[in-house]
Amino acid sequence: MSLPPTLGRALLVAGAAAALAVPAVPPATAATPTARYLDCSAAANGDGSQASPWNTLDAANAQVFGPGDQLLLMRGATCTGTLKPHGSGIAGAPVTLAAYGTGTARPVVAGSASSTEKAAVHLSNVEQWEIRDLEITFRDTGSTRRERNGLLVEIADLPDGVGSHYLVDDVYVHDVDGDATKWSNGIQFRVSGTTTPTAFDDAVVRNSRISNVDREGLTNRSTWMCRPEYGSTDGCAGKDNWRPSTRMVFRGNTINNTGGDGIVLRASAGGLVEHNHVYDIAMRPMGSNVGVWAINSDDALIQYNEVDHVRRLSDNGDGHAFDSDYGNKRAVFQFNHSHDNEGGFMLFCGNCGSGSQSSGTVVRYNLSDHDKGRWLTASGESGADMYHNTVYLPAGSTTDLIEDGYGTTKVRLTNNVFHNLGSGGYRAMPGKTYRPANFTWVANTFFGNHPANEPTDPEKQTGDPRFADPGGTDPADYQLGAGSPARAAGAPIPTLGTRDYFGNALPQVCRPDRGFHQAAAFDDSTCAPVNLVRDPGFENTALNPWTSYGGVTLDTATRHTGSRAVKVGPAQAAAEQVIQVRPNTTYTLSGWGKVSASGTELSLGAKQYAAEGSSSTVFSGTAFTSRSTTFTTGPDATTAKIYCYARSGTGYGWCDDITVHAS
C-alpha cells in the first residue's frame, strides 16, 4: 500500500515475553472440566459458581483455566476493565468463553479509558480457546489516543513455536477508540517475541461484527515476517525469519466504519478470507487504506466478499476494495463483488516496500460496478492474471481502467468484459509513465467509451454485452443476456476453474463466455480442443500477440492458408508468443513451415515450460510441409513460449497455421 504497514517494530524490544507471562504462582488448575460464572452486576463477589458468581474481571483473571473449562459471562451485564484470562485447553477440549443467562442481550466487556491495557479482552500466550456471544468495547471520549484493541489474541516465544486452535464466533466488537497506528484493531491475532519463531495454527474468526473502530477492523500480524520478497522494510534488511501462520480463516463477518483498513491478512500460508461484508472503510484520516488485502503471504485465497464504500483520502491514498500487496506469492481474488469504492477495485502493490516484490496474483470471476478512481492500480507485480471479470462504469464516470504506477507490473488480461460508459481510460500515476507493453490483452470486450490508447487485443469485441440490467445494484443485473456476443467467445485458459461467480459449471473444452457469468449452454464432448495459440495464422494486420527479435514481418505473398504468414530471417530472427499451459501436461505443437533456399533452417519449438530443456522440429525444404513436436510442462508451469526461429543460413523462413493442444 502507499503507506506500508509497520509490522513488528514496536514489539522488537526486550521484555515482550515477560509482558505475556502468567502469574508466577498460579492457583491450582481444576482436574476436571469446570464452568466458572462472572456476573459484573452481582452485588457481591462469589466463588465463581452459577449460584455465587464472580463480579469482577480481576477474579476471572486470577483463575487458571484448563482443558474443557468454561468462563461464562452473564447476559446483559457489563464488566469494565480488561479480561485477561490464563490457562489453555487441549485438542478436543478447548477452554470456552461465552454467555449464560436468559434473553438475547450479550455480556459486555468494556475496556477502561483510565487503564494502560492494550485490549478489552486479551488472550495472552494461551492456546485452545473458543469465544462466543460477547460484546466488546473500548471507549475513550477524551483527546488522548493510544493503542487499543477490542479483542487481542497474542502469543510470543512459545516453546514449540505454535499457538493452536482459536475460534471467535458471533462476537460483536464496536466503539474501539484506538490511535492511527496499525496496532489498534477491532480484532487482531498478533505474534510478538524475538527469541523463538512462533506462529498461529487454526485461528478462525467467523460470523462476527466489527463496527466503529480505529484504526483496523480484523487483522493478524507477526514479528517473524522477514524474507527477501518482503524487502528491507520494517527492519528486515538482511533478515530471513519468515514464519507464517497457517489455517488463518476470516469468514462470514461484517465490518464497517473503520478509521483504516477492513481486513488484512499478513505473514500467512494458505490464509482464507471469505463471505465477509466490508463497507464504510477509511472513514477517518488515518493514512492509506483498503477494504480487504493480503501482504507477505503465500497462497492467500480471498473470495465471496462484498466490499463497498471504501474512502480514498488522498491522490495516492489507495481506497480500493482489494489489494495484493508486497511479499505475496500466488494470491487469488475470486467471486467478489466490489462497488462504489472511491479508490477503485484492485491494487497491485508489489513494489510498495523497499526492495519488495510480489508474484503470481490471480484475479478472476469478480464483479466491479460503479467503482471510482481506477479499476486497477498497478504498482508492482511480476506476473498477474486477471480473467473473467466484469466491469460496469456508468455515464459520467471518470474512472480509469488502468492506472500504471511504477512500470514494474506484468499483467495478462483475458476474457474480461468492460462496459464503460464514462470517460476514463488508461494512464500513468502522476509523475509516472504508462507502459502499455506490460499489459497483455486477450479476448476482452470493450463496450462504450473507446479512448485513443485503448489496448490492442487480437480477439477484441466492442459490441454490447447485453447485461440483464446494466446499472443495477445486484450481481444478477450483470449476467449476460440472450444474444450477447460475449457468449462462447472466450479464449482458452488452463487455470479456468470449475465454477463462475454464480456457481455455474464452466466448460473445460468448449469456449467459455467472457466475464464473470457463464450463460451459454455447452457440451464439452462435442467441442474440439481450443488451440492455445492466439492468432495462429498471423491474420492480424499487426504482429500482436506475437513478439519479435531480428527480421520479422507479416507476408501476404507467401502463406500456407489465409491472407498472411510470418516471415523470419535472415538468421537469427524469431517470432515468439507466450501461451498459457497446465503443469505436468504433455502438449503437441504443430505447424506449417518452409525456407527460401537450401542451407537455411527454420525451427518451430517451445521453451520455458520447465526448469530445463526445449523442444523443436526443423524445416529445411522450400515447400510448405507440416511438422510437430511434443513437450511436457514442469510441476509449477503456467506458461510456455513458442517460437518460429530462423536459426541458420542466409535465407528466410515462413511459419503458418500453428497449433498447440494437450496430447
XYZ file of N, CA, C and O in Angstrom, residues 479-554:
304
model
N -25.512 -10.286 -15.477
C -25.457 -11.530 -16.221
C -25.623 -11.246 -17.709
O -26.258 -10.263 -18.106
N -25.061 -12.108 -18.535
C -25.131 -11.935 -19.977
C -26.513 -12.316 -20.492
O -27.001 -13.423 -20.234
N -27.140 -11.401 -21.218
C -28.457 -11.665 -21.768
C -28.396 -12.500 -23.036
O -27.325 -12.787 -23.584
N -29.575 -12.901 -23.488
C -29.667 -13.678 -24.731
C -29.070 -12.878 -25.883
O -29.272 -11.666 -26.007
N -28.340 -13.557 -26.742
C -27.742 -12.906 -27.897
C -26.494 -12.107 -27.606
O -25.990 -11.412 -28.496
N -25.977 -12.181 -26.378
C -24.757 -11.437 -26.073
C -23.594 -11.970 -26.898
O -23.347 -13.182 -26.940
N -22.837 -11.082 -27.555
C -21.675 -11.550 -28.318
C -20.562 -12.091 -27.431
O -19.630 -12.730 -27.941
N -20.657 -11.833 -26.118
C -19.638 -12.348 -25.196
C -19.821 -13.829 -24.901
O -18.926 -14.469 -24.344
N -20.961 -14.382 -25.292
C -21.195 -15.805 -25.037
C -20.313 -16.663 -25.954
O -20.195 -16.395 -27.144
N -19.732 -17.700 -25.356
C -18.906 -18.674 -26.086
C -17.821 -18.002 -26.910
O -17.421 -18.510 -27.955
N -17.316 -16.854 -26.443
C -16.318 -16.091 -27.196
C -15.012 -15.937 -26.439
O -14.140 -15.182 -26.856
N -14.855 -16.662 -25.327
C -13.646 -16.540 -24.539
C -12.494 -17.343 -25.107
O -12.684 -18.326 -25.821
N -11.281 -16.916 -24.770
C -10.080 -17.662 -25.130
C -9.848 -18.767 -24.103
O -10.299 -18.672 -22.954
N -9.147 -19.835 -24.472
C -8.884 -20.913 -23.514
C -7.955 -20.451 -22.402
O -6.983 -19.734 -22.644
N -8.272 -20.867 -21.188
C -7.449 -20.556 -20.022
C -7.221 -21.856 -19.254
O -8.168 -22.431 -18.715
N -6.006 -22.341 -19.166
C -5.768 -23.611 -18.486
C -6.170 -23.602 -17.015
O -6.525 -24.638 -16.464
N -6.104 -22.440 -16.367
C -6.466 -22.347 -14.950
C -7.873 -21.804 -14.771
O -8.163 -21.106 -13.803
N -8.755 -22.164 -15.676
C -10.088 -21.573 -15.697
C -10.855 -21.786 -14.400
O -11.613 -20.935 -13.958
N -10.692 -22.925 -13.766
C -11.524 -23.276 -12.628
C -12.723 -24.094 -13.078
O -12.830 -24.502 -14.244
N -13.661 -24.318 -12.160
C -14.823 -25.159 -12.477
C -16.147 -24.435 -12.359
O -17.159 -24.924 -12.866
N -16.199 -23.266 -11.699
C -17.461 -22.558 -11.473
C -17.290 -21.070 -11.705
O -16.214 -20.509 -11.484
N -18.395 -20.415 -12.134
C -18.367 -18.968 -12.277
C -18.845 -18.317 -10.978
O -19.049 -18.990 -9.953
N -19.049 -17.007 -11.007
C -19.468 -16.267 -9.816
C -20.757 -16.823 -9.228
O -20.937 -16.857 -8.011
N -21.663 -17.280 -10.075
C -22.978 -17.738 -9.639
C -23.029 -19.240 -9.360
O -24.095 -19.777 -9.054
N -21.885 -19.911 -9.482
C -21.842 -21.342 -9.241
C -22.118 -22.192 -10.446
O -22.200 -23.424 -10.333
N -22.268 -21.574 -11.625
C -22.498 -22.344 -12.837
C -21.226 -23.063 -13.268
O -20.123 -22.534 -13.145
N -21.405 -24.280 -13.810
C -20.265 -25.041 -14.301
C -19.631 -24.346 -15.494
O -20.308 -23.667 -16.280
N -18.322 -24.514 -15.641
C -17.567 -23.895 -16.727
C -17.111 -24.948 -17.727
O -16.774 -26.076 -17.346
N -17.082 -24.595 -19.004
C -16.587 -25.556 -19.999
C -15.092 -25.773 -19.840
O -14.340 -24.838 -19.540
N -14.673 -26.997 -20.041
C -13.251 -27.307 -19.983
C -12.658 -27.544 -21.368
O -11.443 -27.559 -21.531
N -13.508 -27.746 -22.380
C -13.056 -27.927 -23.753
C -13.649 -26.840 -24.650
O -12.935 -26.187 -25.414
N -14.961 -26.634 -24.567
C -15.620 -25.593 -25.358
C -15.154 -24.209 -24.915
O -14.643 -24.027 -23.801
N -15.378 -23.230 -25.763
C -15.011 -21.859 -25.412
C -15.926 -21.331 -24.312
O -17.151 -21.450 -24.401
N -15.360 -20.703 -23.277
C -16.195 -20.129 -22.219
C -16.775 -18.792 -22.636
O -16.327 -18.166 -23.602
N -17.800 -18.331 -21.912
C -18.276 -16.960 -22.061
C -17.239 -16.004 -21.486
O -16.397 -16.385 -20.671
N -17.343 -14.747 -21.861
C -16.498 -13.724 -21.264
C -17.187 -13.158 -20.022
O -18.407 -13.183 -19.907
N -16.387 -12.613 -19.113
C -16.933 -12.019 -17.912
C -17.137 -13.021 -16.799
O -16.687 -14.169 -16.865
N -17.836 -12.588 -15.742
C -17.953 -13.399 -14.520
C -19.130 -14.355 -14.552
O -19.359 -15.077 -13.585
N -19.885 -14.366 -15.687
C -21.097 -15.182 -15.782
C -20.998 -16.120 -16.969
O -20.797 -15.675 -18.102
N -21.128 -17.415 -16.731
C -21.210 -18.401 -17.796
C -22.677 -18.629 -18.108
O -23.385 -19.342 -17.393
N -23.162 -18.009 -19.193
C -24.580 -18.066 -19.541
C -24.888 -19.137 -20.580
O -25.946 -19.765 -20.546
N -23.972 -19.346 -21.515
C -24.237 -20.241 -22.638
C -24.161 -21.701 -22.205
O -23.300 -22.089 -21.417
N -25.074 -22.492 -22.734
C -25.004 -23.934 -22.524
C -23.847 -24.494 -23.344
O -23.451 -23.924 -24.366
N -23.296 -25.616 -22.903
C -22.172 -26.212 -23.624
C -22.164 -27.716 -23.398
O -22.750 -28.230 -22.439
N -21.514 -28.402 -24.297
C -21.312 -29.842 -24.187
C -19.868 -30.115 -24.580
O -19.530 -30.134 -25.764
N -19.008 -30.295 -23.589
C -17.589 -30.467 -23.861
C -17.301 -31.666 -24.756
O -16.283 -31.694 -25.462
N -18.189 -32.654 -24.741
C -17.941 -33.855 -25.548
C -18.082 -33.581 -27.042
O -17.614 -34.376 -27.866
N -18.706 -32.464 -27.390
C -18.920 -32.154 -28.814
C -17.948 -31.111 -29.340
O -17.979 -30.792 -30.532
N -17.111 -30.547 -28.484
C -16.220 -29.464 -28.896
C -14.803 -29.986 -29.115
O -14.290 -30.792 -28.324
N -14.194 -29.531 -30.170
C -12.778 -29.825 -30.388
C -11.953 -28.966 -29.435
O -12.338 -27.837 -29.105
N -10.817 -29.483 -28.959
C -9.969 -28.673 -28.075
C -9.605 -27.347 -28.726
O -9.302 -27.287 -29.924
N -9.642 -26.298 -27.952
C -9.335 -24.965 -28.469
C -7.824 -24.813 -28.598
O -7.061 -25.210 -27.709
N -7.391 -24.268 -29.706
C -5.976 -24.006 -29.922
C -5.478 -22.985 -28.906
O -6.068 -21.910 -28.743
N -4.378 -23.296 -28.210
C -3.834 -22.389 -27.203
C -3.066 -21.229 -27.820
O -2.717 -20.275 -27.120
N -2.810 -21.273 -29.117
C -2.064 -20.209 -29.785
C -3.036 -19.127 -30.232
O -4.055 -19.408 -30.865
N -2.719 -17.894 -29.919
C -3.521 -16.768 -30.370
C -2.986 -16.268 -31.711
O -1.779 -16.221 -31.913
N -3.917 -15.950 -32.607
C -3.580 -15.575 -33.976
C -2.630 -16.607 -34.593
O -1.516 -16.282 -35.030
N -3.066 -17.858 -34.649
C -2.175 -18.932 -35.124
C -1.821 -18.820 -36.594
O -0.797 -19.356 -37.031
N -2.670 -18.133 -37.371
C -2.404 -17.989 -38.799
C -1.865 -16.633 -39.183
O -1.802 -16.303 -40.379
N -1.517 -15.797 -38.189
C -0.921 -14.484 -38.435
C -1.820 -13.611 -39.300
O -1.363 -12.892 -40.196
N -3.137 -13.667 -39.001
C -4.105 -12.931 -39.809
C -4.300 -11.495 -39.335
O -4.909 -10.687 -40.037
N -3.831 -11.175 -38.120
C -3.932 -9.792 -37.668
C -3.046 -8.895 -38.532
O -1.987 -9.310 -39.009
N -3.466 -7.668 -38.701
C -2.681 -6.731 -39.510
C -1.398 -6.303 -38.799
O -0.469 -5.818 -39.436
N -1.336 -6.479 -37.458
C -0.112 -6.237 -36.697
C 0.379 -7.574 -36.148
O -0.367 -8.545 -36.072
N 1.624 -7.623 -35.745
C 2.204 -8.883 -35.267
C 1.589 -9.325 -33.950
O 1.545 -10.527 -33.658
N 1.098 -8.392 -33.144
C 0.485 -8.712 -31.856
C -0.539 -9.854 -32.020
O -1.345 -9.820 -32.959
N -0.540 -10.870 -31.159
C 0.150 -11.006 -29.872
C 1.521 -11.652 -29.947
O 2.085 -12.035 -28.915
N 2.050 -11.845 -31.161
C 3.410 -12.328 -31.303
C 4.394 -11.185 -31.048
O 4.091 -10.018 -31.311
N 5.554 -11.535 -30.536
C 6.640 -10.573 -30.390
C 7.797 -11.015 -31.282
O 7.800 -12.132 -31.803
N 8.771 -10.160 -31.442
C 9.819 -10.473 -32.412
C 11.179 -10.009 -31.949
O 11.300 -9.114 -31.101
N 12.201 -10.667 -32.490
C 13.539 -10.089 -32.494
C 14.198 -10.449 -33.820
O 13.900 -11.477 -34.437
N 15.068 -9.580 -34.296
C 15.641 -9.753 -35.622
C 14.628 -9.383 -36.692
O 13.653 -8.660 -36.455
N 14.837 -9.898 -37.894
C 13.972 -9.565 -39.011
C 12.697 -10.390 -39.016
O 12.732 -11.591 -39.312
N 11.579 -9.772 -38.702
C 10.285 -10.458 -38.663
C 9.253 -9.558 -39.328
O 9.102 -8.385 -38.967
N 8.528 -10.094 -40.307
C 7.466 -9.338 -40.980
C 6.279 -10.250 -41.237
O 6.391 -11.485 -41.203
N 5.123 -9.646 -41.502
C 3.955 -10.387 -41.955
C 3.943 -10.361 -43.473
O 4.014 -9.293 -44.092
